[in-house]
mmCIF file of N, CA and C and ligand atoms in Angstrom:
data_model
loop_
_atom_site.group_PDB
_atom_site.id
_atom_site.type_symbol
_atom_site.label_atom_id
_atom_site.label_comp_id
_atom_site.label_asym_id
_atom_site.label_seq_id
_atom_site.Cartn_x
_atom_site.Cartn_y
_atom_site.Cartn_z
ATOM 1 N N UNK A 22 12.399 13.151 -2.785
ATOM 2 C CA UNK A 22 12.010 12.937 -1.401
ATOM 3 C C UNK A 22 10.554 12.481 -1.336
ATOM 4 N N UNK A 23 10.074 11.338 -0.598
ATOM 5 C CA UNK A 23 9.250 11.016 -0.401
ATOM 6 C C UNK A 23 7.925 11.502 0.650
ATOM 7 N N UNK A 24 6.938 11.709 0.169
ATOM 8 C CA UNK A 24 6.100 12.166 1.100
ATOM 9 C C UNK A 24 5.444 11.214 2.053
ATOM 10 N N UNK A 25 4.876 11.045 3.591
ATOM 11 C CA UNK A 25 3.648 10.533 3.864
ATOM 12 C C UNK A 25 2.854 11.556 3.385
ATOM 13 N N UNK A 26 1.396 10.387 2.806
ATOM 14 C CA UNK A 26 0.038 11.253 2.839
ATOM 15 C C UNK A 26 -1.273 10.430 3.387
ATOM 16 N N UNK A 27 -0.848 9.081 3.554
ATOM 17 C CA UNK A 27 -1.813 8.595 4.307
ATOM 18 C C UNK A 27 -1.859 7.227 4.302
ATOM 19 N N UNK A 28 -2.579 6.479 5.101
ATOM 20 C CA UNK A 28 -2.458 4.791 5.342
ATOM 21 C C UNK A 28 -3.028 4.335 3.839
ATOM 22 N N UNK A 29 -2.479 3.097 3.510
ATOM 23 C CA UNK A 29 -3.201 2.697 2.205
ATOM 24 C C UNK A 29 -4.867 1.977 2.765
ATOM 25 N N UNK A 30 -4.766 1.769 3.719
ATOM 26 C CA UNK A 30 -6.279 1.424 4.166
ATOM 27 C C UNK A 30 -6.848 2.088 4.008
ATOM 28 N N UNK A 31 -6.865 3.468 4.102
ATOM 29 C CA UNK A 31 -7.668 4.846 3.651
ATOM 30 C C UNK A 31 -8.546 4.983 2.558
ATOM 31 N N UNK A 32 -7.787 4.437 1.234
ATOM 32 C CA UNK A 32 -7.966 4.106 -0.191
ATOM 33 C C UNK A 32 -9.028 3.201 -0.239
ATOM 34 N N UNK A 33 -10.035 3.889 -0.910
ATOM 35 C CA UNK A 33 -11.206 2.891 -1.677
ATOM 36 C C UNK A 33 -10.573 2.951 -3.187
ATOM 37 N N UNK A 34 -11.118 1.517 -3.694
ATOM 38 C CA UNK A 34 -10.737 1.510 -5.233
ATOM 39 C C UNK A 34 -11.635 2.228 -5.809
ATOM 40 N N UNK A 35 -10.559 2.941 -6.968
ATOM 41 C CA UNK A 35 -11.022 3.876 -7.905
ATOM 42 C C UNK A 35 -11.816 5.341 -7.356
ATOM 43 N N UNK A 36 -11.460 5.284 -6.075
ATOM 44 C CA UNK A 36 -12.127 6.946 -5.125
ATOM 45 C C UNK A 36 -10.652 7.272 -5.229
ATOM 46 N N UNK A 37 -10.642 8.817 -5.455
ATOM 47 C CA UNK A 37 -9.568 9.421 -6.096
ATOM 48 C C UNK A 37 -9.775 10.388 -4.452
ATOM 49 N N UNK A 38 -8.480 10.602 -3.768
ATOM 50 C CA UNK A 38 -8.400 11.075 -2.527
ATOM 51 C C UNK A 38 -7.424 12.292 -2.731
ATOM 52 N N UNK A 39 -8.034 14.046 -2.945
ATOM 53 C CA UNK A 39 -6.905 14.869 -2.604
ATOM 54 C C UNK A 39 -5.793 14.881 -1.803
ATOM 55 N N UNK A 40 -4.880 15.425 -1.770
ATOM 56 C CA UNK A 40 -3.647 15.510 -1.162
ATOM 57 C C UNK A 40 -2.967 17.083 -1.514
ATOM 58 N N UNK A 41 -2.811 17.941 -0.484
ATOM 59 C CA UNK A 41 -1.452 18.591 -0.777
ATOM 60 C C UNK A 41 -0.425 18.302 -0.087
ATOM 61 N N UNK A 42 0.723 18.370 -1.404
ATOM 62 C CA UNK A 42 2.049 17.985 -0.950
ATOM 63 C C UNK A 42 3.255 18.975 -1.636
ATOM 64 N N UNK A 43 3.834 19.579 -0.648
ATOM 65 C CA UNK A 43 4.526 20.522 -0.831
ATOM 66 C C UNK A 43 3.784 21.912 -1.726
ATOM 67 N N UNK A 44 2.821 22.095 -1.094
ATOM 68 C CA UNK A 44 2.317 23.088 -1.942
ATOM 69 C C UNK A 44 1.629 23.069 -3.556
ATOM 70 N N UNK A 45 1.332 21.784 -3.641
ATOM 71 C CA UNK A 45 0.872 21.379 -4.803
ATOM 72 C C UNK A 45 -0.154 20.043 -4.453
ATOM 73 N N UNK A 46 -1.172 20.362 -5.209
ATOM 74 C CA UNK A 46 -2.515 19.053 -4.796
ATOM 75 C C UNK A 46 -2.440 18.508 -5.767
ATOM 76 N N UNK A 47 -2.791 17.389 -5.444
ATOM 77 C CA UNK A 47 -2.680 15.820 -6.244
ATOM 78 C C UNK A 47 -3.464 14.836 -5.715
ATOM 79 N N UNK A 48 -3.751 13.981 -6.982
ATOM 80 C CA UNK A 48 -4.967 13.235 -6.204
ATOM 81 C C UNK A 48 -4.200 11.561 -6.539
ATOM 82 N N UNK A 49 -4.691 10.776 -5.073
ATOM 83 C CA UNK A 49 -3.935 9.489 -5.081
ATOM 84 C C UNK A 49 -5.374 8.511 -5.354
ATOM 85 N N UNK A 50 -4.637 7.513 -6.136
ATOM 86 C CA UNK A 50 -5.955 6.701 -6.182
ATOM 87 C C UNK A 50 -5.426 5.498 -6.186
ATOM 88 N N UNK A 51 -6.286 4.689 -5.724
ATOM 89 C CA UNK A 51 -6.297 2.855 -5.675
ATOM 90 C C UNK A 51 -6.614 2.509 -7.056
ATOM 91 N N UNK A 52 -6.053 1.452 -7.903
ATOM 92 C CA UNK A 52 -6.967 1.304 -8.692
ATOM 93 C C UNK A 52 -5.944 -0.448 -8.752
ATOM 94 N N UNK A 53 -6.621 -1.337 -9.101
ATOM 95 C CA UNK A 53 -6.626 -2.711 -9.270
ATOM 96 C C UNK A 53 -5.320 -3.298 -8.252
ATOM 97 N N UNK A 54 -5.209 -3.056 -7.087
ATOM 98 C CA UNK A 54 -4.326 -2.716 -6.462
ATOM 99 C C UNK A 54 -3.014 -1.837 -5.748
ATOM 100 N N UNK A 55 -3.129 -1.150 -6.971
ATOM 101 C CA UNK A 55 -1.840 -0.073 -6.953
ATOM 102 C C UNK A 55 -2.340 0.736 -6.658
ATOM 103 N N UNK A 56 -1.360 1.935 -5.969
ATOM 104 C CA UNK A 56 -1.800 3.199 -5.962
ATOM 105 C C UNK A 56 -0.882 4.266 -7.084
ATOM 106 N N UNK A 57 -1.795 5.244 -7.379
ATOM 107 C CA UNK A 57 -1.379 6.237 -8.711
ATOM 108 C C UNK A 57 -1.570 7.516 -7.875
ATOM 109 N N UNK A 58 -0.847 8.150 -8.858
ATOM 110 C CA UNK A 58 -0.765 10.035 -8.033
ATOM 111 C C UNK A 58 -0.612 10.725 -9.175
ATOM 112 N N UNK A 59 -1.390 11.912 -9.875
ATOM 113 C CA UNK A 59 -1.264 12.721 -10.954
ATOM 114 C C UNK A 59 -1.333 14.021 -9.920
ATOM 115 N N UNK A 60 -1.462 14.786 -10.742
ATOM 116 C CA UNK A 60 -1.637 15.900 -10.359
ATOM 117 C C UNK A 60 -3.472 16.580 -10.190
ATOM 118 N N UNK A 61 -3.765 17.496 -9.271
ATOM 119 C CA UNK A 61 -5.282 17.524 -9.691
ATOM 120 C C UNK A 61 -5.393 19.298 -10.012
ATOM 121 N N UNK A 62 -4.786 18.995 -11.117
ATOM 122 C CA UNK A 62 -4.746 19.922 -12.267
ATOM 123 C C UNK A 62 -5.251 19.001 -13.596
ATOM 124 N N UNK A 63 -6.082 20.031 -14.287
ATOM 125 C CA UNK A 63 -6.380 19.790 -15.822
ATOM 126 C C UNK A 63 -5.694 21.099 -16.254
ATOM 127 N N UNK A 64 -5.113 19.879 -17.430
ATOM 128 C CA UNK A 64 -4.021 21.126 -18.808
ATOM 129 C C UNK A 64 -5.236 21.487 -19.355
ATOM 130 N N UNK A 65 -6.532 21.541 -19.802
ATOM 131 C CA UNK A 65 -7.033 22.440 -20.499
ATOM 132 C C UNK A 65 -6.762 23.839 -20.080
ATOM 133 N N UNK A 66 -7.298 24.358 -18.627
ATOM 134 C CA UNK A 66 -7.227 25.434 -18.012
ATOM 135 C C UNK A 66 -7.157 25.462 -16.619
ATOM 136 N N UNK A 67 -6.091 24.772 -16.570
ATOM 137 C CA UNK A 67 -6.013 24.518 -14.866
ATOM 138 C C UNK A 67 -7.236 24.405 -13.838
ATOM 139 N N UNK A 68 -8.505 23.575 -14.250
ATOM 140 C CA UNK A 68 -9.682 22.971 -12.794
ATOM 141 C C UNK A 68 -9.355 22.121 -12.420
ATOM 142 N N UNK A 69 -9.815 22.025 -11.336
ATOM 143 C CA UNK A 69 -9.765 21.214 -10.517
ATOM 144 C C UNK A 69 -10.175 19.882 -10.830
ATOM 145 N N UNK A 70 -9.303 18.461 -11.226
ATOM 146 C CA UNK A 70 -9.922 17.552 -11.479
ATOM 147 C C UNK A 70 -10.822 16.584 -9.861
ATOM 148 N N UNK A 71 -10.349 17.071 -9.078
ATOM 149 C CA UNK A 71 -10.988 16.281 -7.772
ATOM 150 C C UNK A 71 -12.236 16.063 -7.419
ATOM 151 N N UNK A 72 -13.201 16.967 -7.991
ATOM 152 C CA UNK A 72 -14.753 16.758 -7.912
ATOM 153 C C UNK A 72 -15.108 16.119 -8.878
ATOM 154 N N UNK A 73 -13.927 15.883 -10.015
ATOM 155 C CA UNK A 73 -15.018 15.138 -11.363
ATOM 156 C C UNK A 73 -15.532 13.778 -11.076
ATOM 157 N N UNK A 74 -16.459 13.269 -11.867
ATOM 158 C CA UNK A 74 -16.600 12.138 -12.162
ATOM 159 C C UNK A 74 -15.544 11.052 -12.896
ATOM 160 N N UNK A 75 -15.690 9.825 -12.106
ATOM 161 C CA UNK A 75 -14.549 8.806 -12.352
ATOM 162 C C UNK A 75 -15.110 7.706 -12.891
ATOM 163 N N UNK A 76 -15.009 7.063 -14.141
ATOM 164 C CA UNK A 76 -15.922 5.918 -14.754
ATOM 165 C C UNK A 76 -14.682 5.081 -14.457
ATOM 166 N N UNK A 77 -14.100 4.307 -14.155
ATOM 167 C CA UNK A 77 -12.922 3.265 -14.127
ATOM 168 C C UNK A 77 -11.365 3.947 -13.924
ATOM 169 N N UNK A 78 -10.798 4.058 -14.462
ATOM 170 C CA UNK A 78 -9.331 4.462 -14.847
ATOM 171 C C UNK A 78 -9.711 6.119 -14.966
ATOM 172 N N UNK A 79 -10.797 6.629 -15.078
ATOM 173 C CA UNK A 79 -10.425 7.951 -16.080
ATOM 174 C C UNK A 79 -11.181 8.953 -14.668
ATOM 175 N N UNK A 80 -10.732 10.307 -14.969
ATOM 176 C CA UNK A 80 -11.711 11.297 -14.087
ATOM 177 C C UNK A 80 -11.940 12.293 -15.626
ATOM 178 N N UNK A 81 -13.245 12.507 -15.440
ATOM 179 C CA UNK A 81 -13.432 13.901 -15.997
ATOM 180 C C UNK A 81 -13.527 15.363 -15.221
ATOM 181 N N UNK A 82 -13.051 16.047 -15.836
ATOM 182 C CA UNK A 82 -12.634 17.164 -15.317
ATOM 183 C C UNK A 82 -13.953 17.994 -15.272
ATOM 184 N N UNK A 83 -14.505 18.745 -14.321
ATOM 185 C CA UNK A 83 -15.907 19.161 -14.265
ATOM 186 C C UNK A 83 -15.873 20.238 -14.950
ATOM 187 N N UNK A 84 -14.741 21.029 -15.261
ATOM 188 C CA UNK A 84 -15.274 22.202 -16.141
ATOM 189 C C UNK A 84 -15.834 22.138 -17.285
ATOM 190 N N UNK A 85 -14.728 21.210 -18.485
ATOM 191 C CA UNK A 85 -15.250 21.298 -19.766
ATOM 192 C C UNK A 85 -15.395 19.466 -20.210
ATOM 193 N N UNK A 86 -14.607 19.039 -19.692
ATOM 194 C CA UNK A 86 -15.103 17.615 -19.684
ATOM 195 C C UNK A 86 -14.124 16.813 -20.167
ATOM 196 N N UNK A 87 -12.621 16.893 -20.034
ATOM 197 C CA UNK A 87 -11.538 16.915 -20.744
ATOM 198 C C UNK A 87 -11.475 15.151 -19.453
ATOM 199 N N UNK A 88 -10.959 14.423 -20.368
ATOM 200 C CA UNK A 88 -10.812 13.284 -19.531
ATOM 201 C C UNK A 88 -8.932 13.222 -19.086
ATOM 202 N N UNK A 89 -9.025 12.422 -17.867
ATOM 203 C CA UNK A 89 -7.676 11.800 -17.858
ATOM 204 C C UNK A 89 -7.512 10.619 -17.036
ATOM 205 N N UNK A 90 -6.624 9.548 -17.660
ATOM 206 C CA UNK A 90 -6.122 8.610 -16.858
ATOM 207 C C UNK A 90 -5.802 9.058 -15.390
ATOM 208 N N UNK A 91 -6.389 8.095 -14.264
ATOM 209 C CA UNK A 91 -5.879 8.384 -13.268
ATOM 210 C C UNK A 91 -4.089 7.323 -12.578
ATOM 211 N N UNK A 92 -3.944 6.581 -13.533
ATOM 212 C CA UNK A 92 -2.471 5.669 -13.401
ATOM 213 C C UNK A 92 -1.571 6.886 -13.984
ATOM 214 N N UNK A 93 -1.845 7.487 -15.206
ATOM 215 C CA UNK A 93 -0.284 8.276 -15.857
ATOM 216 C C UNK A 93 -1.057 9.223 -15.976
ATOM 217 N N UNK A 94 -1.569 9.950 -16.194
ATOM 218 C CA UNK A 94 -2.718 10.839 -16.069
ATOM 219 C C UNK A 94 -2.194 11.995 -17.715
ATOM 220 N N UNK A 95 -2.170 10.846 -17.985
ATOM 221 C CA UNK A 95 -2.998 11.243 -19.818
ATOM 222 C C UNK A 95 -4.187 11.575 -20.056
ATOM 223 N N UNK A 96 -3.545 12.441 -21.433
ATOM 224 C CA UNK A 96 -5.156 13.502 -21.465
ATOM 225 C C UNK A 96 -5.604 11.972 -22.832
ATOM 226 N N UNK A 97 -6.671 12.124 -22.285
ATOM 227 C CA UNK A 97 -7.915 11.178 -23.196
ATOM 228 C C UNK A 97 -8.943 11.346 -24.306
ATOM 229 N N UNK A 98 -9.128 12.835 -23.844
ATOM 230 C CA UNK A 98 -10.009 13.616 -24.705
ATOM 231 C C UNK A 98 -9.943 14.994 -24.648
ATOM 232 N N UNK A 99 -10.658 15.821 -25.456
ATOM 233 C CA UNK A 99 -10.438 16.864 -25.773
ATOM 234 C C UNK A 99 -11.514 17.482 -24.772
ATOM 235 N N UNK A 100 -11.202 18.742 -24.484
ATOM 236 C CA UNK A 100 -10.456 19.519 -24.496
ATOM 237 C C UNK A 100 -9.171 19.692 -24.075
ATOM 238 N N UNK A 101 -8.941 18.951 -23.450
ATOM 239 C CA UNK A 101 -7.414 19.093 -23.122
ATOM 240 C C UNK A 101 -6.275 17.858 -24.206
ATOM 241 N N UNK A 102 -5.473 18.340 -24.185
ATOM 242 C CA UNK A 102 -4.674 17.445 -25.183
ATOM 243 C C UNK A 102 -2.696 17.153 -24.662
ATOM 244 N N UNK A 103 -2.771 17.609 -23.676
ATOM 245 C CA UNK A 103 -1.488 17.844 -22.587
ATOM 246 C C UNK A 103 -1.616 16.690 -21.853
ATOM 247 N N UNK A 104 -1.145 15.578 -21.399
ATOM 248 C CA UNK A 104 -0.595 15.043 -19.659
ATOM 249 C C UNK A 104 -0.723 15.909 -18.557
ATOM 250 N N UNK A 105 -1.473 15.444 -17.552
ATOM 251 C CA UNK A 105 -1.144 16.311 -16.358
ATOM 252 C C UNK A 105 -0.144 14.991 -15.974
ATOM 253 N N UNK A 106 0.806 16.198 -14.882
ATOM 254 C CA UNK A 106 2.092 15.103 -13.990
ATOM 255 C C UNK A 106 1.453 14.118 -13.339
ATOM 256 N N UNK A 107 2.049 13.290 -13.674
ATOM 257 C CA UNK A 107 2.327 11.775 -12.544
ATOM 258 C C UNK A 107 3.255 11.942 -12.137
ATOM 259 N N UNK A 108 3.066 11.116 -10.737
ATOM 260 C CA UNK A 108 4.408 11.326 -9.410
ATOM 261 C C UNK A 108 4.266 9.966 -9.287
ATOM 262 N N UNK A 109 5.601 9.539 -8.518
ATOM 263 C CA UNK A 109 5.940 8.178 -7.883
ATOM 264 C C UNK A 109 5.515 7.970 -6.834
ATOM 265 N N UNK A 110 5.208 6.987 -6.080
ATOM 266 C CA UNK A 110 4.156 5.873 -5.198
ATOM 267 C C UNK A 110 4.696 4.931 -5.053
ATOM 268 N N UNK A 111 5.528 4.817 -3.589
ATOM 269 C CA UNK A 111 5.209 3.256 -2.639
ATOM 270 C C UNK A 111 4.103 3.270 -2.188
ATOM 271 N N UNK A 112 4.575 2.256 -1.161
ATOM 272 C CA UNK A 112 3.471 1.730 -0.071
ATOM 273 C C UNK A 112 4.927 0.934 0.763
ATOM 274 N N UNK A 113 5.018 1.775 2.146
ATOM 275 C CA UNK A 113 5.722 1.113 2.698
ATOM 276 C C UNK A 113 4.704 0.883 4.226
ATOM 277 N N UNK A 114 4.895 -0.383 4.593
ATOM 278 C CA UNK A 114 4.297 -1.003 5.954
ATOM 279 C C UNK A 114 2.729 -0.322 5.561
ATOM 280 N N UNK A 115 2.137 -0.088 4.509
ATOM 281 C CA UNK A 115 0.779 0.297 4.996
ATOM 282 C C UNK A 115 0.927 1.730 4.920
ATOM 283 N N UNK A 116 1.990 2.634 4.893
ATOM 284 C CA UNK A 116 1.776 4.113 4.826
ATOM 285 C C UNK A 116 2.249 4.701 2.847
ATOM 286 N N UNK A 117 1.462 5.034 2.474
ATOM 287 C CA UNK A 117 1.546 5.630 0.951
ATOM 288 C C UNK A 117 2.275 6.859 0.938
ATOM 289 N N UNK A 118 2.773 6.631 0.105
ATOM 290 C CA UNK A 118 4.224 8.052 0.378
ATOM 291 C C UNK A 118 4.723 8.720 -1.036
ATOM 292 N N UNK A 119 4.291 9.598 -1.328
ATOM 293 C CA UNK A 119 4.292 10.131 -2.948
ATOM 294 C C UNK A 119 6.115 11.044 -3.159
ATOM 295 N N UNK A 120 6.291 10.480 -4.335
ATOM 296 C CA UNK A 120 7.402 11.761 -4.461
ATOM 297 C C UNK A 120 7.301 12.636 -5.751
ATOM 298 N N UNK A 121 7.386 14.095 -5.844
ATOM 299 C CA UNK A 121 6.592 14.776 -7.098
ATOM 300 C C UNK A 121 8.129 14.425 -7.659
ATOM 301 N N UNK A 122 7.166 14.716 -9.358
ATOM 302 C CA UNK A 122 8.301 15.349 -10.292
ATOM 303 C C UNK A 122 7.994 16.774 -10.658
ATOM 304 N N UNK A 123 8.483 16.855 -11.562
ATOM 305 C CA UNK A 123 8.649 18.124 -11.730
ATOM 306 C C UNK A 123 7.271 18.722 -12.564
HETATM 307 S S1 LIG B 124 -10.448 23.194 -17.386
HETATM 308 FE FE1 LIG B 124 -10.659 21.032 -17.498
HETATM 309 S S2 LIG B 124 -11.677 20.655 -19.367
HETATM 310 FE FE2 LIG B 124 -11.436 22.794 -19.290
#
């Protein structure tokens, strides 16, 4: 099932925008057109990736510094060595609409 979470006009590229959806936060991001949705969880120890710093594609996670893709949200570096979830992403008429997995 698909979520609304917000107009894609909303979206600056590569600004990573929280979301909870269904009881679980996730962060949606623009990036070279598309929009991506991981989770804003880090597998090192579950922080919060939403305040980290974002150099291109990647956020670092502010606790220990564990990187991840924000398209599939692969772990990049250590400390963490896990995937956090990626979820699926339209864009219908202008409204961005996420559906989790599991
Ligand atoms: S909790 Fe994210 S790097 Fe440790």
């Amino acid at each position: 099932m698909y979520h609304s979470v917000c107009n894609l006009s909303d979206l600056k590229p590569n600004v990573p925008v929280t979301f909870e959806v269904d009881d679980r936060f996730v962060l949606v991001t623009l990036i070279d057109g598309e929009v991506y949705c991981i989770d804003d969880v880090c597998t090192h120890d579950g922080g919060t990736l939403g305040e980290g710093e974002v150099d291109g594609n990647c956020i670092a996670c502010p606790r220990h510094g564990a990187k991840f893709d924000l398209r599939s949200g692969d772990a990049l570096c250590m400390p963490a060595t896990e995937p956090t979830c990626s979820h699926d992403v339209k864009v219908d008429s202008g409204t961005v609409l996420v559906q989790l997995r599991d």
